[in-house]
Amino acid sequence: MFKSVLIANRGEIACRIIKTCDRLNIQTIAVFSDADYEAKHTQLADLAIRIGPSNPAESYLNIDTIIAAAKKSGAEAIHPGYGFLSENPDFAQTVENNGIKFIGPDPEMIRLMGLKDQAKRIAQNAGVPVLQGYKAKNISKEKLLEEANRIGYPILLKAVAGGGGKGIRRINNETEFFAGFDQASKEAQLAFGNTEMMIEKFITRPRHIEVQVFGDNFGNRIHLFERDCSIQRKNQKLIEEAPAPNITTQVKEFLYEAALKLANAIDYKGAGTVEFIADASDEINVDKIWFLEMNTRLQVEHTVTEQITGLDLVEWQLRVANNEPLPLSQERVQIQGHSIEARICSEAVLEGYLPSIGKVNKVMLAENLRVENSIETWNSITPFYDSLLAKLIATGTTREQAIKELSKGMRQSEFGGIKTNLNLLVGIIDTPEFIHGDINTGFLDDYLPFPQQSEPPSNSVLILAAAAVVDFYLLQRRNWKTGFSHWHCHRQTIALNRSNIQYDLEVSFFNSNTFNLRFADAISKCQLTPRGLFIGLENVSHKVYVHNSQVSVYETGLWEFSFARKEFDHLDESRTSNLIISQVPGLLKLVNCKEGKTVSKGEILAYVEAMKMEFTLAAPSDCVIEKVFATNNSLIKAGEKIAQLSANN
Ligand code: ADP
Ligand code: ADP
Ligand code: MG
């Protein structure tokens, strides 16, 4: 086995790889950018080497610096993790050219699967069904539109070099085409430096099901069963599980065979994932399953496969790279139980999944679950990398049991100081549809629609939210001197905020666990008991969830409120004034944002590039730009003023 391995990555996956290396007595070498100088992966590794500034292009994507670090430290192999350089064939080639082992497939295999249109052609030739679509080199967007009209709407525009859900746009009709094309190709330019687009027939109620495959240098290739990754937001996976619920053995066998057909067609080596899309509008059958793409690396959600097979996939990767045969033959790989993974991301769900950035002041993670995490208290979440904070993985003998464990574990988990999607994850796990395995990629729109910002919450939603806040403060034994100290003698007010509107609810306490809540003329008696929070006779614990300064209520949709916490005040400034303020730090691109210019509602004034994404700042109403504070192409902070507009018309 290798004596030492350099891990060309960061975050949870770097920590995950180090764990296996430690167990196998392999020395680990971490690399880090300036933003990561205190990061956990640098502490866990035997050696850590700085590779440059925070910007990934100058550090985690800088091939020369990473190779230099490997040579200086004498690393025998490089594990690329996922994202970053993991699917870059030039990197894999350069590593090998320098006499270092690349832990992954040969550069040629990465290249073959790297562009989605080419991968589809290879799959089709191997007898794997693919979706109707179109792509030609240097094709004009007018020609692409013609093809879209021919295929019929809805269609999906996709960046051929895409990954991580970026550069994908659903187009519902001809009139949406050009605007969608421009947005998607711009996003693709930013994320992949390649603007080539293809179109594909859009499947309306799809499930994303993928097959883990593994190959070695001796012609052995096996599958490690399937995973369902249908719970997504913005075409990015949020919850993944293995095995996939509610599909027949016949469908499973079909998927395994199709995945191996493709892997065999390219003599695949190492860990890979063949992704499929299935039409789930009716029962899934083998005529309605198509190849999507192949990822030639370890997948974020490899954990659920490990849980049900009892294998360590990083160890398998290391063994294959070390020219050993696959540890097990197909017949000897068995499944036991069910496993579900949830991705905790730093983002403000109701603000369009806007990344949340800042210092983490508390980390609490479930004790009953497998946790893959790299964030520690006082770490900063920066705008430079993507928003995945940690993964929670629950395993049970049945799916039902895994869901129960996950739900319990999520309720015990918290990242303080930043906004996270934990409330949303709990909401998903607890819906009857998820529990029945009635899932598809449109799950969030179908079952947890966000109520329109303009739709007012009902009194009962407000009471539920306020009761949860009281519960939270009591449970947390918050600082009783800060406004909540006189509950017992006086009435207190809980201020909930949603879409710029403040709702004041009155709390009056009878004793430390019984109180009345009043909003307008609705009064409810609330009780905190060891069995949960009751309003009247109803146990409402499963409907409400508090996390940090957010409280969420699940009642025909997800209602989220914030409650006053001083440190977030600056974020609200943009909503209450005529200022254009970026909520995220990043690189500012002004668009015709000039003093004295008249702009109409919705007109784009600026973009901020952060966390590999682009955030748009638009005029909230018809108005005049009175002052511009920021300069084009500059790095701005969260909360920094960009422009001031005239009063709303
Ligand atoms: P998985 O399919 O393993 O869940 P994702 O597609 O969500 O993985 O991507 C895993 C990580 O890699 C994410 O951080 C994503 O942003 C990043 N990523 C994936 N593909 C690319 C790519 N082509 N270029 C840059 N980053 C990518
Ligand atoms: P990426 O490289 O970004 O992972 P994929 O091609 O794997 O891109 O697609 C990502 C997600 O987008 C899929 O998991 C699925 O939810 C959605 N998607 C992709 N292609 C289609 C399609 N033809 N119809 C409907 N949804 C699709
Ligand atoms: Mg994909």
XYZ file of C-alpha atoms and ligand atoms in Angstrom:
704
model
C 0.000 0.000 0.000
C 1.029 3.631 -0.465
C 3.122 5.109 2.325
C 1.651 8.575 1.875
C -1.278 10.210 0.113
C -1.891 13.883 -0.601
C -5.528 14.948 -0.502
C -6.198 17.654 -3.060
C -9.426 18.804 -1.467
C -10.949 20.387 1.639
C -13.971 20.149 3.920
C -15.767 17.016 4.971
C -14.439 14.872 2.126
C -10.805 15.630 2.974
C -11.509 14.606 6.579
C -13.342 11.492 5.375
C -10.379 10.370 3.241
C -7.924 11.012 6.077
C -9.942 8.689 8.338
C -9.471 5.712 6.028
C -5.796 6.501 5.438
C -5.237 6.623 9.208
C -6.825 3.205 9.585
C -4.583 1.823 6.846
C -1.480 3.485 8.308
C -0.997 5.742 5.328
C 0.554 9.128 6.024
C -1.707 11.978 4.968
C -0.782 15.318 3.479
C -3.420 18.030 3.481
C -3.320 21.151 1.344
C -5.015 24.387 2.298
C -5.774 27.883 1.061
C -5.539 30.996 3.212
C -9.249 30.794 4.063
C -8.667 27.279 5.416
C -5.597 27.817 7.529
C -7.461 26.691 10.660
C -9.605 24.087 8.928
C -10.083 20.681 10.468
C -8.583 18.759 7.548
C -5.279 20.535 8.125
C -5.293 19.449 11.774
C -6.216 15.834 11.083
C -3.553 15.279 8.448
C 0.003 14.311 9.350
C 1.286 17.243 7.343
C -0.421 20.320 5.881
C 0.890 22.525 3.089
C -0.333 25.963 2.079
C -1.152 26.105 -1.618
C -2.198 29.717 -2.062
C -4.866 32.373 -1.596
C -8.505 31.662 -0.780
C -9.757 31.929 -4.333
C -9.992 28.296 -5.556
C -8.486 29.139 -8.944
C -5.268 30.054 -7.149
C -5.262 27.164 -4.655
C -7.446 24.037 -4.875
C -7.604 24.322 -8.668
C -3.952 25.213 -9.135
C -2.410 22.084 -10.642
C 1.212 23.267 -10.518
C 1.107 24.212 -6.851
C -0.571 20.954 -5.863
C 1.976 18.882 -7.790
C 4.783 20.889 -6.183
C 3.293 20.174 -2.724
C 3.097 16.459 -3.530
C 6.702 16.363 -4.697
C 8.000 18.368 -1.759
C 6.246 16.062 0.708
C 7.098 12.866 -1.140
C 3.451 11.831 -1.530
C 3.128 8.592 -3.487
C -0.454 9.206 -4.544
C -3.045 11.985 -4.787
C -6.708 11.591 -3.872
C -8.751 14.333 -5.556
C -11.990 13.905 -3.515
C -15.032 15.277 -5.385
C -15.516 18.639 -7.120
C -12.376 20.737 -7.720
C -9.875 18.767 -9.851
C -11.458 15.347 -9.401
C -12.864 15.221 -12.925
C -10.118 17.134 -14.671
C -8.284 14.784 -17.074
C -5.346 17.198 -17.435
C -4.813 17.055 -13.703
C -4.951 13.242 -13.621
C -2.462 13.156 -16.508
C -0.074 15.659 -14.909
C -0.126 13.699 -11.651
C 0.845 10.493 -13.476
C 3.457 12.318 -15.608
C 5.151 13.306 -12.369
C 5.417 9.722 -11.214
C 2.611 10.066 -8.666
C -0.425 7.767 -8.602
C -3.781 9.430 -9.313
C -6.480 7.809 -7.165
C -9.186 7.592 -9.783
C -9.711 6.324 -13.312
C -7.291 6.906 -16.190
C -7.314 10.421 -17.665
C -8.820 9.046 -20.868
C -11.891 7.679 -19.060
C -12.429 11.007 -17.288
C -12.171 12.752 -20.648
C -14.669 10.420 -22.316
C -17.294 10.978 -19.645
C -16.448 14.646 -19.018
C -18.744 16.171 -21.605
C -22.356 15.124 -21.260
C -23.170 14.931 -24.969
C -20.174 12.719 -25.713
C -20.951 10.491 -22.719
C -24.508 10.106 -24.027
C -23.224 8.979 -27.419
C -20.970 6.364 -25.829
C -23.812 5.142 -23.615
C -26.134 4.886 -26.597
C -23.564 2.866 -28.537
C -23.203 0.560 -25.551
C -26.947 -0.121 -25.648
C -27.939 2.131 -22.764
C -31.092 4.231 -23.357
C -30.566 8.001 -23.523
C -32.998 10.908 -23.706
C -33.792 12.658 -26.923
C -31.676 15.774 -27.213
C -29.494 17.890 -29.393
C -26.014 19.345 -29.437
C -23.633 20.334 -32.154
C -20.287 22.048 -31.979
C -20.411 25.839 -32.131
C -24.085 25.798 -32.870
C -25.929 29.134 -32.792
C -28.621 29.624 -30.209
C -31.132 30.214 -33.031
C -30.428 26.718 -34.363
C -30.706 25.252 -30.880
C -34.092 26.960 -30.545
C -35.237 25.313 -33.775
C -34.264 21.931 -32.357
C -36.052 22.709 -29.087
C -39.213 23.505 -31.042
C -38.842 20.207 -32.842
C -38.374 18.132 -29.663
C -41.247 19.940 -27.931
C -41.432 21.701 -24.567
C -40.612 21.554 -21.775
C -36.949 21.029 -22.522
C -33.855 21.324 -20.383
C -30.857 23.406 -21.393
C -27.660 21.935 -20.009
C -24.017 22.946 -19.978
C -22.142 20.058 -21.602
C -19.299 20.531 -19.109
C -21.751 20.889 -16.223
C -21.678 19.490 -12.723
C -23.206 20.183 -9.330
C -26.534 21.243 -10.885
C -25.014 24.357 -12.420
C -25.690 25.620 -15.933
C -29.091 23.883 -16.108
C -32.351 25.699 -17.029
C -35.822 24.387 -17.647
C -37.439 26.056 -20.642
C -41.222 25.799 -20.811
C -41.872 27.499 -24.129
C -40.239 29.277 -27.040
C -40.445 32.741 -25.454
C -38.335 31.662 -22.469
C -35.599 30.227 -24.638
C -33.130 33.065 -25.235
C -33.215 34.503 -21.720
C -32.757 30.995 -20.285
C -29.949 30.271 -22.712
C -28.091 33.448 -21.764
C -28.413 32.774 -18.026
C -27.391 29.136 -18.266
C -24.396 29.775 -20.483
C -23.255 32.631 -18.263
C -23.453 30.335 -15.247
C -21.568 27.670 -17.193
C -18.843 30.167 -18.112
C -18.458 31.117 -14.471
C -18.431 27.554 -13.131
C -16.715 25.553 -15.858
C -15.132 28.071 -18.261
C -17.097 26.429 -21.073
C -20.310 27.891 -22.506
C -21.323 25.019 -24.763
C -24.933 24.037 -24.266
C -27.100 21.108 -25.202
C -30.826 20.497 -24.956
C -32.660 17.506 -23.634
C -36.298 16.483 -23.373
C -37.485 17.430 -19.880
C -38.988 14.612 -17.852
C -41.817 15.997 -15.771
C -41.961 13.867 -12.638
C -38.519 12.325 -12.602
C -36.651 10.301 -10.091
C -32.873 10.428 -10.025
C -31.525 6.921 -9.472
C -27.853 6.110 -9.819
C -25.680 3.022 -9.659
C -22.309 2.824 -7.917
C -19.792 0.926 -10.019
C -16.233 -0.164 -9.326
C -13.537 -1.569 -11.599
C -9.924 -2.676 -11.198
C -6.892 -3.089 -13.469
C -7.642 -6.785 -14.051
C -10.901 -6.390 -15.946
C -13.150 -6.957 -12.916
C -16.149 -4.642 -12.808
C -19.037 -4.828 -10.377
C -21.890 -2.646 -9.181
C -22.596 -1.774 -5.552
C -26.339 -1.327 -5.985
C -28.316 1.855 -6.440
C -29.017 5.110 -4.655
C -32.024 7.352 -4.975
C -31.169 11.059 -5.047
C -34.519 12.512 -6.029
C -34.882 15.036 -3.226
C -33.157 18.031 -4.767
C -33.169 21.783 -4.814
C -31.867 23.690 -7.805
C -30.963 20.358 -9.475
C -28.640 19.596 -6.569
C -29.064 16.635 -4.297
C -30.271 17.271 -0.771
C -31.256 13.828 0.532
C -30.009 10.508 -0.810
C -30.787 6.949 0.149
C -29.942 3.359 -0.597
C -31.614 1.204 -1.665
C -34.106 3.177 -3.778
C -37.633 2.824 -2.396
C -40.619 1.607 -4.416
C -38.920 0.117 -7.447
C -39.125 -3.473 -8.557
C -36.299 -5.977 -8.655
C -36.682 -6.031 -12.429
C -35.997 -2.274 -12.620
C -33.017 -2.630 -10.300
C -31.504 -5.415 -12.378
C -32.043 -3.315 -15.494
C -30.183 -0.380 -13.891
C -27.241 -2.527 -12.735
C -26.909 -4.059 -16.161
C -27.086 -0.701 -17.951
C -24.488 0.825 -15.607
C -22.110 -2.088 -16.178
C -22.636 -1.934 -19.937
C -21.319 1.617 -19.917
C -18.496 0.867 -17.450
C -17.429 -2.096 -19.584
C -17.604 -0.051 -22.778
C -14.871 2.246 -21.489
C -12.929 -0.381 -19.439
C -13.669 1.663 -16.368
C -11.345 1.523 -13.342
C -11.900 2.825 -9.826
C -15.076 4.284 -8.307
C -17.709 5.698 -10.607
C -21.384 6.513 -10.631
C -23.753 6.083 -13.530
C -26.705 8.434 -13.129
C -30.150 7.739 -14.579
C -33.399 9.592 -14.747
C -36.684 7.704 -14.537
C -40.156 8.905 -15.393
C -42.041 8.480 -12.110
C -45.367 9.954 -13.233
C -46.602 6.374 -13.097
C -45.019 3.182 -11.819
C -41.367 3.111 -12.910
C -40.662 0.632 -15.659
C -37.618 -0.209 -17.746
C -38.946 1.615 -20.820
C -38.886 4.921 -19.011
C -35.351 5.041 -17.678
C -32.558 6.974 -19.363
C -28.863 7.588 -18.807
C -28.011 11.089 -17.554
C -24.273 11.218 -17.017
C -21.385 9.384 -15.419
C -19.355 10.845 -12.555
C -15.834 9.456 -12.627
C -15.069 9.960 -8.943
C -16.241 9.294 -5.422
C -19.706 10.774 -4.945
C -20.825 12.971 -2.042
C -23.457 10.340 -1.194
C -21.132 7.303 -1.307
C -21.769 7.022 2.441
C -25.214 5.421 2.103
C -23.738 2.676 -0.089
C -21.043 2.110 2.538
C -23.659 1.840 5.250
C -25.733 -0.858 3.552
C -22.807 -2.869 2.185
C -20.477 -2.489 5.173
C -17.644 -1.503 2.831
C -15.194 1.399 2.873
C -15.211 2.828 -0.642
C -12.190 5.041 -0.047
C -10.243 1.909 0.884
C -11.425 0.272 -2.341
C -10.236 3.316 -4.295
C -6.830 3.128 -2.635
C -6.526 -0.614 -3.315
C -7.458 -0.293 -6.972
C -4.996 2.590 -7.418
C -2.377 0.400 -5.749
C -2.978 -2.204 -8.442
C -4.794 -4.665 -6.198
C -7.864 -6.560 -7.437
C -11.339 -5.561 -6.207
C -11.660 -6.885 -2.630
C -14.967 -8.676 -3.384
C -16.667 -10.307 -6.337
C -20.217 -9.353 -7.334
C -21.784 -12.338 -5.558
C -20.085 -11.510 -2.291
C -21.428 -7.972 -2.008
C -24.611 -7.998 0.029
C -27.035 -5.330 1.190
C -28.236 -5.056 4.725
C -30.726 -2.450 5.903
C -31.469 1.009 4.629
C -29.489 4.230 4.826
C -30.371 7.901 4.258
C -28.064 10.904 4.028
C -29.033 14.561 4.440
C -26.771 17.405 3.378
C -26.647 20.334 5.785
C -25.847 23.468 3.803
C -25.242 27.036 4.925
C -28.058 28.770 3.159
C -31.160 30.890 3.691
C -33.805 28.600 2.273
C -36.596 31.130 1.855
C -34.339 33.667 0.204
C -33.814 31.432 -2.791
C -31.198 29.284 -1.015
C -28.904 32.276 -0.686
C -25.592 31.162 0.824
C -25.113 32.163 4.413
C -21.698 33.323 5.430
C -20.175 34.121 8.785
C -18.588 32.771 11.921
C -20.033 29.577 13.298
C -20.553 30.107 17.010
C -21.955 26.702 17.883
C -21.731 23.199 16.468
C -23.963 20.477 17.793
C -24.339 17.271 15.813
C -26.470 14.218 16.350
C -24.966 11.472 18.455
C -27.144 8.695 17.078
C -25.958 9.114 13.469
C -22.911 8.791 11.284
C -21.696 12.357 10.846
C -19.315 13.618 8.177
C -18.349 17.116 9.185
C -15.374 19.429 9.105
C -16.794 22.552 10.713
C -15.792 23.493 14.226
C -16.940 26.288 16.488
C -15.430 29.634 15.433
C -14.636 28.440 11.914
C -15.708 30.934 9.287
C -17.952 29.996 6.411
C -16.463 31.961 3.548
C -17.865 32.781 0.115
C -15.071 30.931 -1.675
C -16.333 27.348 -1.592
C -19.651 25.602 -1.877
C -22.197 25.593 0.871
C -22.068 21.975 2.113
C -21.371 22.038 5.865
C -21.890 18.451 6.973
C -23.702 15.238 6.189
C -25.933 13.314 8.574
C -26.326 9.632 7.758
C -28.902 7.386 9.410
C -29.021 3.626 8.997
C -31.694 1.210 10.109
C -32.885 -2.279 9.415
C -35.835 -0.723 7.574
C -36.382 2.560 5.743
C -38.908 3.574 8.369
C -36.362 3.125 11.115
C -33.699 5.080 9.223
C -36.151 7.973 8.766
C -36.974 7.978 12.483
C -33.325 8.069 13.454
C -32.548 10.812 10.956
C -35.447 12.944 12.125
C -34.345 12.557 15.741
C -30.719 13.303 14.878
C -31.554 16.403 12.876
C -33.570 17.845 15.711
C -30.506 17.501 17.924
C -28.190 19.176 15.432
C -27.347 22.810 15.093
C -24.876 25.170 13.484
C -25.155 28.539 15.226
C -24.305 31.945 13.780
C -25.213 31.127 10.182
C -28.420 30.146 8.444
C -28.772 26.523 7.482
C -31.258 24.323 5.679
C -31.779 22.115 8.754
C -35.386 23.228 9.197
C -36.156 22.328 5.621
C -34.493 18.926 5.954
C -36.534 18.092 9.050
C -39.669 19.194 7.227
C -38.944 16.907 4.289
C -38.165 13.876 6.415
C -41.382 14.307 8.357
C -43.814 14.615 5.429
C -46.082 11.590 4.911
C -45.118 11.562 1.208
C -41.432 11.137 1.995
C -42.241 8.470 4.541
C -44.221 6.594 1.855
C -41.338 6.915 -0.583
C -43.463 9.038 -2.893
C -40.516 11.083 -4.137
C -39.444 12.875 -7.292
C -37.153 15.777 -8.086
C -40.081 18.205 -7.828
C -40.819 17.049 -4.266
C -40.245 20.448 -2.660
C -42.603 22.229 -5.062
C -45.217 19.513 -4.697
C -45.257 18.967 -0.968
C -43.407 21.791 0.737
C -44.275 24.750 -1.441
C -43.022 27.990 -0.007
C -46.054 30.177 0.569
C -45.905 33.371 -1.492
C -44.085 36.061 0.416
C -47.246 38.156 0.071
C -49.519 35.461 1.485
C -50.246 36.298 5.137
C -49.775 33.524 7.701
C -52.876 32.337 9.510
C -53.235 33.030 13.231
C -52.610 29.386 14.013
C -49.332 29.411 12.072
C -48.230 32.487 14.038
C -49.166 30.919 17.353
C -47.316 27.737 16.477
C -44.226 29.734 15.543
C -44.283 31.857 18.691
C -44.861 28.834 20.922
C -41.818 27.187 19.384
C -39.743 30.296 20.063
C -40.790 30.311 23.720
C -39.996 26.607 23.913
C -36.606 27.265 22.359
C -35.691 30.008 24.814
C -36.783 27.952 27.782
C -35.028 24.815 26.641
C -31.876 26.644 25.810
C -31.997 28.514 29.136
C -31.034 31.568 27.191
C -29.704 34.568 28.962
C -32.655 35.474 31.135
C -31.412 38.975 31.594
C -31.897 39.937 27.976
C -35.545 40.772 27.819
C -36.955 37.437 28.743
C -36.248 37.797 32.425
C -39.630 39.080 33.510
C -41.904 36.572 31.900
C -43.188 35.476 35.196
C -44.344 38.887 36.285
C -45.149 40.655 33.064
C -46.393 40.019 29.649
C -43.741 39.693 27.018
C -43.816 40.196 23.313
C -42.384 37.808 20.749
C -41.653 39.581 17.489
C -41.749 37.356 14.425
C -40.652 38.659 11.079
C -41.585 37.507 7.617
C -41.226 39.380 4.314
C -40.686 42.672 6.067
C -43.766 42.381 8.199
C -43.478 42.110 11.940
C -46.018 40.128 13.916
C -46.085 40.816 17.655
C -47.474 38.051 19.802
C -48.118 38.409 23.483
C -46.969 35.747 25.919
C -48.256 35.544 29.476
C -46.867 32.907 31.759
C -48.695 30.937 34.394
C -45.622 28.997 35.406
C -42.373 28.023 33.756
C -44.014 25.611 31.341
C -47.550 26.842 30.829
C -48.337 30.050 29.009
C -50.946 31.798 26.921
C -50.166 33.198 23.508
C -52.259 35.903 21.959
C -52.347 37.278 18.459
C -55.180 39.665 17.544
C -58.230 37.930 18.961
C -56.771 34.406 18.873
C -55.659 33.089 22.270
C -54.102 29.679 22.776
C -53.010 27.844 25.849
C -49.600 26.238 25.416
C -47.827 23.647 27.499
C -44.285 22.371 27.401
C -44.189 18.768 28.545
C -41.565 16.033 28.446
C -43.574 14.583 25.554
C -43.370 17.793 23.581
C -45.091 21.092 22.982
C -48.879 21.070 23.245
C -51.313 23.690 22.062
C -54.634 22.824 23.613
C -54.750 19.054 23.428
C -52.657 18.718 20.306
C -48.982 17.777 20.369
C -47.512 20.146 17.803
C -43.801 19.330 18.178
C -43.606 17.728 14.747
C -44.942 20.855 13.055
C -42.457 23.396 14.342
C -38.745 23.656 14.390
C -36.401 26.333 15.669
C -32.900 26.728 14.525
C -30.743 29.642 15.434
C -32.869 32.717 14.742
C -35.226 30.971 12.354
C -38.479 29.295 13.259
C -40.300 27.134 10.737
C -43.858 25.902 10.738
C -44.932 23.107 8.455
C -48.570 23.624 7.650
C -49.575 23.347 4.005
C -46.121 24.523 3.086
C -43.122 25.818 4.910
C -43.611 29.054 6.810
C -40.446 30.537 8.092
C -40.002 33.518 10.379
C -37.025 35.136 11.907
C -37.035 36.377 15.449
C -34.978 39.293 16.618
C -31.292 38.614 17.082
C -29.106 41.695 16.966
C -26.311 40.203 14.894
C -28.589 39.896 11.875
C -29.888 43.433 11.895
C -27.755 44.661 9.041
C -29.243 42.053 6.739
C -32.639 43.634 7.108
C -31.511 47.089 6.110
C -31.925 46.387 2.427
C -35.551 45.509 2.881
C -36.534 48.606 4.727
C -34.762 51.281 2.761
C -34.017 52.256 -0.776
C -30.553 50.818 -0.573
C -29.260 48.036 -2.765
C -27.212 45.850 -0.462
C -25.613 42.514 -1.156
C -26.438 39.839 1.399
C -23.365 37.881 0.375
C -19.743 38.899 0.117
C -18.174 38.321 -3.259
C -17.095 39.830 -6.528
C -19.346 42.666 -7.680
C -20.329 43.118 -11.322
C -22.350 46.269 -11.950
C -24.740 46.274 -14.898
C -25.426 49.768 -16.220
C -25.684 50.909 -12.650
C -25.064 54.627 -13.072
C -26.093 57.635 -11.035
C -29.105 59.436 -12.475
C -30.290 56.452 -14.488
C -33.996 55.634 -14.476
C -34.632 51.953 -13.968
C -37.773 49.884 -14.019
C -38.919 47.291 -11.510
C -37.014 44.032 -11.852
C -34.206 45.538 -13.915
C -30.875 43.954 -13.034
C -28.450 46.391 -11.418
C -25.643 44.081 -10.363
C -24.459 40.531 -9.907
C -22.415 39.218 -7.016
C -20.337 36.112 -7.633
C -19.911 33.969 -4.527
C -19.764 30.262 -3.654
C -19.523 29.351 -7.320
C -22.882 30.992 -7.876
C -24.175 34.257 -9.086
C -26.622 36.422 -7.148
C -28.707 38.984 -8.903
C -29.592 42.369 -7.437
C -32.556 43.962 -9.187
C -34.471 47.218 -8.775
C -37.367 46.652 -6.339
C -39.551 49.246 -8.124
C -39.496 51.841 -10.904
C -37.070 54.467 -9.640
C -33.938 56.499 -10.242
C -30.432 55.487 -9.128
C -29.422 58.357 -6.858
C -26.018 57.218 -5.778
C -23.624 54.363 -6.542
C -21.306 53.498 -3.645
C -19.411 50.483 -4.943
C -17.074 50.022 -7.884
C -17.374 47.442 -10.588
C -15.213 44.313 -10.223
C -14.474 44.971 -6.574
C -14.763 42.543 -3.675
C -17.624 43.564 -1.434
C -18.618 42.522 2.069
C -22.012 41.201 3.125
C -24.184 44.163 4.039
C -22.101 46.625 2.028
C -24.087 49.350 0.282
C -24.012 49.184 -3.502
C -26.462 51.866 -4.576
C -29.168 54.159 -3.305
C -32.431 54.507 -5.188
C -35.041 57.242 -5.202
C -38.180 56.618 -3.150
C -40.509 53.995 -4.585
C -43.015 55.217 -7.113
P -22.614 14.218 -6.210
O -23.254 13.872 -7.531
O -21.442 13.421 -5.827
O -23.573 14.407 -5.137
P -22.501 16.930 -6.894
O -22.866 16.867 -8.328
O -23.463 17.491 -5.929
O -21.948 15.539 -6.439
O -21.127 17.672 -6.801
C -20.214 17.403 -5.785
C -19.372 18.581 -5.557
O -18.563 18.810 -6.676
C -20.122 19.852 -5.337
O -19.341 20.583 -4.457
C -20.172 20.474 -6.696
O -20.319 21.860 -6.591
C -18.851 20.063 -7.245
N -18.824 19.817 -8.690
C -19.411 18.815 -9.349
N -19.106 18.846 -10.643
C -18.290 19.900 -10.824
C -17.612 20.450 -11.953
N -17.730 19.943 -13.172
N -16.851 21.541 -11.754
C -16.728 22.070 -10.534
N -17.322 21.584 -9.432
C -18.103 20.525 -9.569
P -25.046 17.634 -13.031
O -23.823 17.332 -13.791
O -25.188 19.057 -12.703
O -25.228 16.690 -11.885
P -27.160 16.127 -14.359
O -27.287 15.926 -15.819
O -26.722 14.965 -13.548
O -26.231 17.367 -14.087
O -28.553 16.655 -13.831
C -28.726 17.157 -12.525
C -30.190 17.071 -12.131
O -31.012 17.824 -13.044
C -30.776 15.681 -12.168
O -30.522 14.966 -10.998
C -32.247 15.967 -12.362
O -32.870 16.341 -11.165
C -32.234 17.175 -13.264
N -32.324 16.760 -14.673
C -31.312 16.502 -15.503
N -31.732 16.145 -16.721
C -33.085 16.176 -16.674
C -34.135 15.940 -17.634
N -33.865 15.623 -18.880
N -35.408 16.075 -17.215
C -35.701 16.438 -15.953
N -34.774 16.692 -15.023
C -33.474 16.570 -15.360
Mg -25.363 14.666 -12.031
